[in-house]
Coordinates of C-alpha atoms in Angstrom, one line a residue:
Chain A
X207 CA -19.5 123.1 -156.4
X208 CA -19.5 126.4 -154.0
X209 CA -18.2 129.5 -155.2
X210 CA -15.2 130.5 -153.6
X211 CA -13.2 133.7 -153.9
X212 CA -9.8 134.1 -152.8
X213 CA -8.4 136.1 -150.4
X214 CA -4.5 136.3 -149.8
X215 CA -2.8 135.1 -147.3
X216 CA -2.5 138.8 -145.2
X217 CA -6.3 139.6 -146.1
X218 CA -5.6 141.8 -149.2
X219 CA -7.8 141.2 -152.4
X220 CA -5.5 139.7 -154.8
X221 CA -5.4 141.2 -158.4
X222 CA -5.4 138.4 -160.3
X223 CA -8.6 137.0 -158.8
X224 CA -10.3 140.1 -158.2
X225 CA -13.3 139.6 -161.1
X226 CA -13.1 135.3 -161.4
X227 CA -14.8 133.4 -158.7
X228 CA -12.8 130.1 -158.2
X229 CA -14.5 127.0 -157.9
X230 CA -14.0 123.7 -155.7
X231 CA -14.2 120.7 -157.3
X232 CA -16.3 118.0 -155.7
X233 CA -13.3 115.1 -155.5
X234 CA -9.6 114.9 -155.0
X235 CA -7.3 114.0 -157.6
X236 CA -4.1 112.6 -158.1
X237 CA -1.6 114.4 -160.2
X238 CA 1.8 114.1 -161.3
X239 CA 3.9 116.8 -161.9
X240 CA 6.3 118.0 -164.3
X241 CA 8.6 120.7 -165.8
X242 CA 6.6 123.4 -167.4
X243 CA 8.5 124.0 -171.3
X244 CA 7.8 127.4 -171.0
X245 CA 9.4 127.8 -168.1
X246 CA 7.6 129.0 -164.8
X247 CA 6.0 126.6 -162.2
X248 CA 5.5 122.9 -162.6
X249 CA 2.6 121.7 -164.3
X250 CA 0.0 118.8 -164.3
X251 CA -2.5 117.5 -166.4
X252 CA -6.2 115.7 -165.4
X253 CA -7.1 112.7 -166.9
X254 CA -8.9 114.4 -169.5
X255 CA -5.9 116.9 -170.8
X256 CA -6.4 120.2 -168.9
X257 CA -3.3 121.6 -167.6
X258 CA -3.2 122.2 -163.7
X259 CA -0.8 124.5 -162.4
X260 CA 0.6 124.8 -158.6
X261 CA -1.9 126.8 -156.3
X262 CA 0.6 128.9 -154.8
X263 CA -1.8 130.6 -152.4
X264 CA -3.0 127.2 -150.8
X265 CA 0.9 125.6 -150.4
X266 CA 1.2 124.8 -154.6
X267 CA 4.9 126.5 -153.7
X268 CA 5.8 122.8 -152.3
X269 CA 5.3 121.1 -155.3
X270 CA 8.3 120.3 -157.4
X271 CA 8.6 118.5 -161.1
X272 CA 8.4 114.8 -160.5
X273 CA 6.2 114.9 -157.7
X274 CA 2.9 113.3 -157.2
X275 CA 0.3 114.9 -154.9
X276 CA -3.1 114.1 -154.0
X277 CA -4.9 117.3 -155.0
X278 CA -8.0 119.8 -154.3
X279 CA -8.6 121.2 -157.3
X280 CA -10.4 124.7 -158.2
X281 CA -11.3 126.1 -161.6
X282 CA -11.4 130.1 -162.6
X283 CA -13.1 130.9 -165.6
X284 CA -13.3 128.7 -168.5
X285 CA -9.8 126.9 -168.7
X286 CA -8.2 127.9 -166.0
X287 CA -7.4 124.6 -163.2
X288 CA -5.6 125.4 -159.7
X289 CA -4.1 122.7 -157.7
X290 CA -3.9 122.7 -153.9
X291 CA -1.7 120.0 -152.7
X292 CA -2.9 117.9 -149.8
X293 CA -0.6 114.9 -149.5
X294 CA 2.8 114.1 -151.5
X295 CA 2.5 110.4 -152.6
X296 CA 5.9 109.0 -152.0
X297 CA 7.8 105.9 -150.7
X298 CA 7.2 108.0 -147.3
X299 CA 3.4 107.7 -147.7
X300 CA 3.5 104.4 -148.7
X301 CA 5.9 102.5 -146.5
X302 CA 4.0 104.5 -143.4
X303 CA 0.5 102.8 -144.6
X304 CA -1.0 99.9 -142.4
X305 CA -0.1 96.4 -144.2
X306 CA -3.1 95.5 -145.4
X307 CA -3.3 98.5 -147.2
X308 CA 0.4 97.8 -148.2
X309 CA -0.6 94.9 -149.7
X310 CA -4.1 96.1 -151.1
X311 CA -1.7 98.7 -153.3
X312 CA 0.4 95.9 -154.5
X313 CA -2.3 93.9 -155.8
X314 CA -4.1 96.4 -157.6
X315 CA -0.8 97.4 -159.0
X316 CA 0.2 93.6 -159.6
X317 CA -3.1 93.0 -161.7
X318 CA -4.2 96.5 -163.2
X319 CA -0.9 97.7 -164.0
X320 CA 1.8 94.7 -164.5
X321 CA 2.9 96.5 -167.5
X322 CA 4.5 99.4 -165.1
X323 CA 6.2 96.8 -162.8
X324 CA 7.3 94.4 -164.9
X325 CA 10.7 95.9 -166.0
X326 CA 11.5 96.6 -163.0
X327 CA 10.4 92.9 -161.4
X328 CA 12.9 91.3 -164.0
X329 CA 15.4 94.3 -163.4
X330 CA 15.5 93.1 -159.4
X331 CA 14.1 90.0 -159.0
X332 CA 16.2 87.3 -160.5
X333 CA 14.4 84.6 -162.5
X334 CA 15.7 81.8 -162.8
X335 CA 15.8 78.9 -165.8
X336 CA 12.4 77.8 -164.6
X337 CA 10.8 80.7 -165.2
X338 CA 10.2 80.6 -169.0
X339 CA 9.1 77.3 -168.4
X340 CA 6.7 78.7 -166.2
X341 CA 5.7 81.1 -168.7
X342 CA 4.8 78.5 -171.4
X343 CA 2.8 76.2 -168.9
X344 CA 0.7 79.5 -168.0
X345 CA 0.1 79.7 -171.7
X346 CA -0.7 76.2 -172.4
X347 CA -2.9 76.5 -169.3
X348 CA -4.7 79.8 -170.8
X349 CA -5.5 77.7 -174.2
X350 CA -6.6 74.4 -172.7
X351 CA -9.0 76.6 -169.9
X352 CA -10.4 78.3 -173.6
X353 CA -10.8 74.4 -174.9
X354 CA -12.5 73.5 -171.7
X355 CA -14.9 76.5 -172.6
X356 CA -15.4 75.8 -175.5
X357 CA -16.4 71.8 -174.8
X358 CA -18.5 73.1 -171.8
X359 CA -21.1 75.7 -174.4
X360 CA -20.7 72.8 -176.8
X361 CA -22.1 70.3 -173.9
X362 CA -24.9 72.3 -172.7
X363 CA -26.0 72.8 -176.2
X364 CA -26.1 69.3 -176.5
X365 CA -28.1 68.9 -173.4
X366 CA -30.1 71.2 -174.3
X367 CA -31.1 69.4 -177.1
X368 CA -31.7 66.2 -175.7
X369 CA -33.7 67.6 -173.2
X370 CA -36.0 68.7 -175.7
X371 CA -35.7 65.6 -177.5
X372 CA -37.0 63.7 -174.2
X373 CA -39.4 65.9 -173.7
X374 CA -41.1 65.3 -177.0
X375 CA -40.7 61.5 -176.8
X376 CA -42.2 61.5 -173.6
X377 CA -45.2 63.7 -174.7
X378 CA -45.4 62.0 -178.1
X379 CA -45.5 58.3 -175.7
X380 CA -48.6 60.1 -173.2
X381 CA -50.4 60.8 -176.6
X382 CA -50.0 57.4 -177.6
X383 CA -51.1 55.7 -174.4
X384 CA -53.0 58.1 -173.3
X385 CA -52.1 57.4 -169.2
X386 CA -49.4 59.8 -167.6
X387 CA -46.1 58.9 -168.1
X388 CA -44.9 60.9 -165.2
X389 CA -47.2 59.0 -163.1
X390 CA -46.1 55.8 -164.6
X391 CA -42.6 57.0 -163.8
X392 CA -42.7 57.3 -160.2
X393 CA -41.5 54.7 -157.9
X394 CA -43.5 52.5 -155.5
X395 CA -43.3 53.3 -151.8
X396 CA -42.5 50.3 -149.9
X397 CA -45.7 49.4 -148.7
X398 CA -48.8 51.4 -150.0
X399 CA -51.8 49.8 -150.6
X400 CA -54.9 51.9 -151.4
X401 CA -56.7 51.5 -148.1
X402 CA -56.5 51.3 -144.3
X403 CA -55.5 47.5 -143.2
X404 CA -54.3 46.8 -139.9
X405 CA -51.7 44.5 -138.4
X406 CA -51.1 42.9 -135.3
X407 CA -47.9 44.4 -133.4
X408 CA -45.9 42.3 -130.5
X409 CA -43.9 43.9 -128.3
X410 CA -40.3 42.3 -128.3
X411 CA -37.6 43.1 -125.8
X412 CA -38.7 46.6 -124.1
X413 CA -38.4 48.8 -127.1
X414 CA -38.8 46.7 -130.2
X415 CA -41.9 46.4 -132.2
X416 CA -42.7 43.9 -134.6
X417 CA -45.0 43.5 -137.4
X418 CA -45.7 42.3 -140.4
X419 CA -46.4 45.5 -142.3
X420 CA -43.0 46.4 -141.3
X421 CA -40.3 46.0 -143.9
X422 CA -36.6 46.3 -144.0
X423 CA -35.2 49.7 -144.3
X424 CA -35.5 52.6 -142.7
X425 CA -38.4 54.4 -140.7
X426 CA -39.4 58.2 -139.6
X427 CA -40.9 57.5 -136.0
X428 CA -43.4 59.9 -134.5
X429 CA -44.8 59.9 -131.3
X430 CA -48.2 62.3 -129.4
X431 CA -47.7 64.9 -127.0
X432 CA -49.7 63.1 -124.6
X433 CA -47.8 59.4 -125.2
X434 CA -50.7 58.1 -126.7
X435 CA -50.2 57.4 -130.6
X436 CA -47.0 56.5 -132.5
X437 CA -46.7 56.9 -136.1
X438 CA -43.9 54.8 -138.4
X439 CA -43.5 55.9 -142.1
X440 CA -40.9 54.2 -144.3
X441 CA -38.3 56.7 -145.5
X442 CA -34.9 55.7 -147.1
X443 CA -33.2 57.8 -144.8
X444 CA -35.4 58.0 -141.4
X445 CA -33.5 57.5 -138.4
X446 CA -35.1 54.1 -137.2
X447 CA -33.8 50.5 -138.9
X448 CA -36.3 48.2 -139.5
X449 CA -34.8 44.8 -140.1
X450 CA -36.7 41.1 -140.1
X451 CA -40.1 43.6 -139.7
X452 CA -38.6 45.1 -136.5
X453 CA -38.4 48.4 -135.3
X454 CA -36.3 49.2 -132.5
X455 CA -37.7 52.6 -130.6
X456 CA -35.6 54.8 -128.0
X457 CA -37.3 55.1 -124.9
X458 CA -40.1 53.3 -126.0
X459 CA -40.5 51.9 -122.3
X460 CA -40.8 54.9 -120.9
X461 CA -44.3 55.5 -122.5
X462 CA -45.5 52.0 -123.1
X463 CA -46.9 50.2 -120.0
X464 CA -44.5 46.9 -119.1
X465 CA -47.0 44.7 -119.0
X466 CA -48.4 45.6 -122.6
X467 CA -47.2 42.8 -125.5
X468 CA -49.5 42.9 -128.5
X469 CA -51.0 46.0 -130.1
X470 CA -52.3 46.9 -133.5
X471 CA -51.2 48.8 -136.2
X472 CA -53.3 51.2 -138.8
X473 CA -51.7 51.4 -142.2
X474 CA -53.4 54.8 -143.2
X475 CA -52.8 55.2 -147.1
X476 CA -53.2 59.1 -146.5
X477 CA -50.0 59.7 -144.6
X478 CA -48.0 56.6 -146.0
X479 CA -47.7 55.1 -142.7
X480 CA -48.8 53.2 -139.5
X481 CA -50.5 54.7 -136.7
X482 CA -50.5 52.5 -133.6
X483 CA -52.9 53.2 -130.5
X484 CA -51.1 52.8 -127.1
X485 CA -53.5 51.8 -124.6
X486 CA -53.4 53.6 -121.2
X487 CA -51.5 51.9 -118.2
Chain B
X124 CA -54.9 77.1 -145.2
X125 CA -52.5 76.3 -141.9
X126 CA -51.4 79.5 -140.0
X127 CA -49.3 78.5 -137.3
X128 CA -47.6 81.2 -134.8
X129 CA -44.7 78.9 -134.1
X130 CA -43.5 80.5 -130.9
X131 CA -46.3 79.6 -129.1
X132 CA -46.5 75.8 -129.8
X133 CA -42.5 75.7 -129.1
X134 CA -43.0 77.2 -126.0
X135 CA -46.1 75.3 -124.9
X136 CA -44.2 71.8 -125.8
X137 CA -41.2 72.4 -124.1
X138 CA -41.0 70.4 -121.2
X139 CA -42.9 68.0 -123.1
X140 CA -40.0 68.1 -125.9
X141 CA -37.7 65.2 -124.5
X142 CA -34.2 64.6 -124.8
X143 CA -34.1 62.9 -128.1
X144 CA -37.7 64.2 -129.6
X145 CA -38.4 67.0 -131.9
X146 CA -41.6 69.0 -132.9
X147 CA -42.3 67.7 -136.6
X148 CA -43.9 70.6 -138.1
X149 CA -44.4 69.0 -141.6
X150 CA -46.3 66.5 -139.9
X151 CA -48.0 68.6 -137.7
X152 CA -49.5 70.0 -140.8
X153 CA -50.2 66.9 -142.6
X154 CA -52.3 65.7 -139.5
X155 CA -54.5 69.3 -139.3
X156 CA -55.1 69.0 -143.0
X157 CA -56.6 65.4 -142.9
X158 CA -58.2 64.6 -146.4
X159 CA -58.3 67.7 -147.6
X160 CA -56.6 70.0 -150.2
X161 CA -54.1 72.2 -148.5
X162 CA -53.6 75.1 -150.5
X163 CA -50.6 76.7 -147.8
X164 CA -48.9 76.9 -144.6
X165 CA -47.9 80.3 -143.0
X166 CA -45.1 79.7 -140.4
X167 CA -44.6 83.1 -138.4
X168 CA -41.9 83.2 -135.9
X169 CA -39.4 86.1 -134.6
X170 CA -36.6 87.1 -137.0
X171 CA -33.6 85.0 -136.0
X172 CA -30.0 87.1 -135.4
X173 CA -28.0 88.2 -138.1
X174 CA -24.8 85.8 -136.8
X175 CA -23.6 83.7 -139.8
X176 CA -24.8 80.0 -139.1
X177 CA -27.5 81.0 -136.7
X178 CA -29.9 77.6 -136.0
X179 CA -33.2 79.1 -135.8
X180 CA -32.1 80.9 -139.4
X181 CA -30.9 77.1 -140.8
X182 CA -34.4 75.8 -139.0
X183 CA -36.6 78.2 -141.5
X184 CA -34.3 77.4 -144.7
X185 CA -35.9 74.2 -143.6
X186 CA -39.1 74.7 -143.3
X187 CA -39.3 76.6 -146.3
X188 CA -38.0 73.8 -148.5
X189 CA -40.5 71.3 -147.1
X190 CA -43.2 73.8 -148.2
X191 CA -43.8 76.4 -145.6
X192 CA -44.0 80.5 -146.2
X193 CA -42.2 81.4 -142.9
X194 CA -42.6 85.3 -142.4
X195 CA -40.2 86.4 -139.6
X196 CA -40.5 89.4 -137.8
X197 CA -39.4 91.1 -135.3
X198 CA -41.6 90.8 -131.9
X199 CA -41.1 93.6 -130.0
X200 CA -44.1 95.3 -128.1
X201 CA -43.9 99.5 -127.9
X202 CA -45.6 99.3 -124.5
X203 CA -47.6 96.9 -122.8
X204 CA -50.9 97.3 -124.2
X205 CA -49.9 97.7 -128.6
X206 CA -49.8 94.3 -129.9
X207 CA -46.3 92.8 -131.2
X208 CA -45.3 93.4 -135.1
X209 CA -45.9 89.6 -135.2
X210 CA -49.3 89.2 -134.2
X211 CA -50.7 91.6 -136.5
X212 CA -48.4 90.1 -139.3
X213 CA -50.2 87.0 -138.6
X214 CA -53.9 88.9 -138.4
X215 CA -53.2 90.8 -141.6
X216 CA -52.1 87.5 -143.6
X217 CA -54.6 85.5 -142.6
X218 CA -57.4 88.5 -143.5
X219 CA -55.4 89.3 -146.6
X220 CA -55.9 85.3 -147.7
X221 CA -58.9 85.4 -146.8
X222 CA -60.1 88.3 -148.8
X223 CA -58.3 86.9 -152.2
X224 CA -60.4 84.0 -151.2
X225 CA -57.3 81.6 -150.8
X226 CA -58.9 79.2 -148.7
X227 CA -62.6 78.0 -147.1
X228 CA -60.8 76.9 -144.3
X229 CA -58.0 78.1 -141.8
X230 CA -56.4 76.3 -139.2
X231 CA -54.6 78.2 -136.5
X232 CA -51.8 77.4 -134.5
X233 CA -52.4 80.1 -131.7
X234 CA -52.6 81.0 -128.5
X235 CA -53.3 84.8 -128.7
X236 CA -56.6 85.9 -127.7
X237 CA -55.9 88.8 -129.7
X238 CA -57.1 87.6 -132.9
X239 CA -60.8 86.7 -132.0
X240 CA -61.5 89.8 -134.0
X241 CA -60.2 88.9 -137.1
X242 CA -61.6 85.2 -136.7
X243 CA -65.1 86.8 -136.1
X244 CA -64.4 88.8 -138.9
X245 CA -63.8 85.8 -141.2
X246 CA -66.9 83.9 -140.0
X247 CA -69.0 87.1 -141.2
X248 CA -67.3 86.3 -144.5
X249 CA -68.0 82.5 -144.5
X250 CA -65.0 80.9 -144.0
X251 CA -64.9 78.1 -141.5
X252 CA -62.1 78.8 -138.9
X253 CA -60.4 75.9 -136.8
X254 CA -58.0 76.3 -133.4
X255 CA -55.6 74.4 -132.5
X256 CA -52.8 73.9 -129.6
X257 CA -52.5 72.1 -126.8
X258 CA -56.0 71.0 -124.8
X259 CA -54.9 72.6 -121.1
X260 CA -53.4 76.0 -123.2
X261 CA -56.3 76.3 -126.0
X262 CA -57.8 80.0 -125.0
X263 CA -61.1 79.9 -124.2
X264 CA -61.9 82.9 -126.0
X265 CA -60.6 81.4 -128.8
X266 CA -62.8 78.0 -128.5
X267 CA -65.7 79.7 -128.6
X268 CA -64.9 81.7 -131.4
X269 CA -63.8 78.2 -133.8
X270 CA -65.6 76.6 -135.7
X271 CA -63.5 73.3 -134.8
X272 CA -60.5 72.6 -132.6
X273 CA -58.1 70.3 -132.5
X274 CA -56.0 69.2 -129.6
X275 CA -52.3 68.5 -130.8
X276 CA -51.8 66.2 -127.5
X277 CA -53.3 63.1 -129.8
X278 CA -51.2 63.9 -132.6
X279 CA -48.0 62.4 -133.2
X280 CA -46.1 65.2 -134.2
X281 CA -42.7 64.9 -131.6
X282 CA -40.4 62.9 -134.0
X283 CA -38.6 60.2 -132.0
X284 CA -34.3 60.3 -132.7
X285 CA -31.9 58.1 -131.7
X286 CA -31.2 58.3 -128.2
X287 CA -27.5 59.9 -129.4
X288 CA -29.5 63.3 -130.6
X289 CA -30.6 65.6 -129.2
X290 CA -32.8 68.7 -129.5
X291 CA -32.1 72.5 -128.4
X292 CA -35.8 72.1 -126.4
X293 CA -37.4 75.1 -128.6
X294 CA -38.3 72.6 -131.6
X295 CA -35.8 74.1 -133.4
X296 CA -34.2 70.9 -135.4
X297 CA -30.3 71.0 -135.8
X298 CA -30.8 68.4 -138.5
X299 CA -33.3 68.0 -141.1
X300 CA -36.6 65.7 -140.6
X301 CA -37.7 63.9 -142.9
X302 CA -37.0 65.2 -146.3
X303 CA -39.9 65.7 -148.0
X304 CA -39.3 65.1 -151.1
X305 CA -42.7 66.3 -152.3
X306 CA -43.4 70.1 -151.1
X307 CA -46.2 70.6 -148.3
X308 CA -49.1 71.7 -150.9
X309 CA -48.2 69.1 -153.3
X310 CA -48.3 66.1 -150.9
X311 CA -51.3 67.0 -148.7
X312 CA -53.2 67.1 -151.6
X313 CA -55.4 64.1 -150.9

């Protein structure tokens, strides 16, 4: 807050003001005004109570009772709150506002404050027989979305206890055994012996390989920089069929020599697949 | 430990990256690590743009669920001389590793002479230090510095599609690979 002192309008010191420093508030505010009892100016009051009357030195004359204004407000001496009026909110303000905005202000309105337009929805807009029949589905919906909740905790609870129900059968069955029931537990890759073994590969029909190591599914193919090694690994989802122990290769031709038919394939247990050698043309 | 400055591979298989072939990095990691325990693999690239649904950004979601640590940064040079944000990124992770001890041996992806320092540097320390990249492209500073190379040409690393896809010719896949299943460190562990 900056101290600010207040100096009339033709330059002269003012008498009221002459020992109290007024004060700025940091923020705007929005106030609504009303008749002052007493008599006198309208007056205002901030959200927590303190009365506001009209700055009449920085426009305050404007404001009338019934008004709302967006506000600078300044405070002299302990109790004493000044309101400098920047913009009158009114239908004016609002009906000149971009739509977005237009709409922005009716939601917020629409969900924070239904209370304040409700009477005045059912005043203007005219329901029809439906709509207490609307009403009651949107309660029914509200208590079977809070039985839905309540079956949803209730499930996870019990998931959560079979989980660790499973979890101790399954250590209490690696205790018995003594072997790794997660490894048990894991399926078998389609072809996976322990060591290298090789097969014999024929060449069928420009870009189809086949081989006895191959079986049906589907395969990741791979192929070297330099043209030189492929690569086949079975994978549920790889791009290349294999059916009756054939794999059909794009552009196979392209790298392997015409007049090359048979070749032989590496099943290499490390990497889960074949490696086959292309010889050079 | 695999470092691979990702860049620099993409760029030196480009015209060899067909219509219908794409740079399988998983793989490419599986074949440098061989029989032994892989304990990580650093992917470092340049930071992809900020548009919503940007490939390159889809590409490292990617290659951080098969089991990468892809550091993105941007790579732009002050003046012609200073080293990019990138390459020292990739210098300072791979000496950081080192001195926690992380690995006994690192294999690099790289083309940039610029990290002959840091590789000397690790073989005071004792760690074995291993090139690799493409035979013709392999710097020579860099040779002599490893401990090991490996050329890439004899690795089958260029995934082979259907001849209906296609790739964006940087390596960058618009659809997943193979879907490993089992992260990089877990499955190279053999």
């Amino acid at each position: 807050m900056s101290p600010y002192t207040i100096d009339g309008s033709d330059g002269q010191q003012l008498d009221e003001t002459e020992e109290t420093s007024q004060e700025w508030l940091d923020e705007l505010v929005v106030l609504s005004f009303r008749e002052n009892r007493r008599g006198g100016d309208p007056i205002a009051h901030t959200a927590d109570g303190r009365a506001v009357f009209p700055d009449k030195f920085q426009g305050g004359d404007e404001i009338l009772p019934g008004e709302h204004w967006i506000c600078s407000v300044s405070q002299k001496g302990e109790s004493t709150f000044f309101a400098a009026p920047v913009k009158r909110l009114d239908m004016e303000l609002i009906a000149g506002l971009p739509d977005e905005e237009r709409k922005r202000l009716a939601q917020i309105v629409a969900e924070d404050y239904p209370e304040a337009i409700d009477e005045q929805l059912q005043e203007f807009v005219p329901f029809g027989d439906g709509s207490s029949d609307l009403r009651r589905e949107r309660d029914d919906l509200r208590e079977r979305l809070l039985e839905i909740n309540d079956q949803y905790d209730e499930a996870l609870s019990r998931l959560s206890e079979t989980e660790a129900e499973l979890a101790r059968w399954k250590k209490e069955k690696e205790a018995a055994s003594g072997e790794d029931v997660e490894q048990k537990e894991a399926p078998e890759p389609v072809h996976a012996p322990d060591r290298d073994e090789r097969f014999p590969v024929v060449r069928e029909d420009g870009d189809v390989l086949y081989c006895e190591g191959f079986v049906d599914g589907h395969y990741h193919g791979h192929v070297s920089p330099n043209h030189r090694t492929l690569f086949f690994k079975s994978y549920g989802r790889g791009p290349l069929p294999c059916r009756d122990n054939r794999i059909e290769v794009p552009g196979l031709s392209d790298i392997l020599p015409e007049d090359v038919e048979e070749l032989e394939a590496r099943y290499d247990p490390r990497h889960g697949g074949f490696f086959v050698e292309i010889p050079r043309g | 430990m695999i470092f691979i400055d990702l860049g620099g591979l993409s760029r030196s298989l480009e015209d060899r990256v067909q219509q219908g072939c794409r740079i399988d990095w998983f793989r490419l990691a599986k074949h440098l690590t061989g029989a032994r325990r892989l304990h990580g693999a650093y992917v470092f690239d340049r930071a992809p743009g900020v548009e919503p649904g940007n490939p390159k950004r889809r590409f490292h979601d990617h290659l951080r669920y098969s089991g990468f640590k892809v550091i993105v940064r941007p790579d732009r040079v002050e003046d012609r001389l200073s080293p990019g944000e990138l390459a020292v990124t990739f210098a300072t992770e791979l000496l950081s590793a080192a001195e926690k001890d992380r690995f006994d041996v690192a294999v690099l992806v790289t083309l940039d002479r610029g990290l002959m320092p840091a590789i000397e540097r690790l073989g005071q320390e004792g760690k074995i230090v291993e090139i690799a990249g493409l035979a013709g492209e392999l710097n020579p500073g860099l040779r002599r510095v490893a401990d090991r190379v490996h050329h890439i040409d004899d690795l089958p690393v260029l995934e082979i599609l259907p001849s209906f896809s296609t790739t964006n010719g940087h390596g960058y896949a618009e659809h997943r690979s193979e879907d490993h299943s089992a992260p990089l460190e877990r499955e190279a562990d053999a």
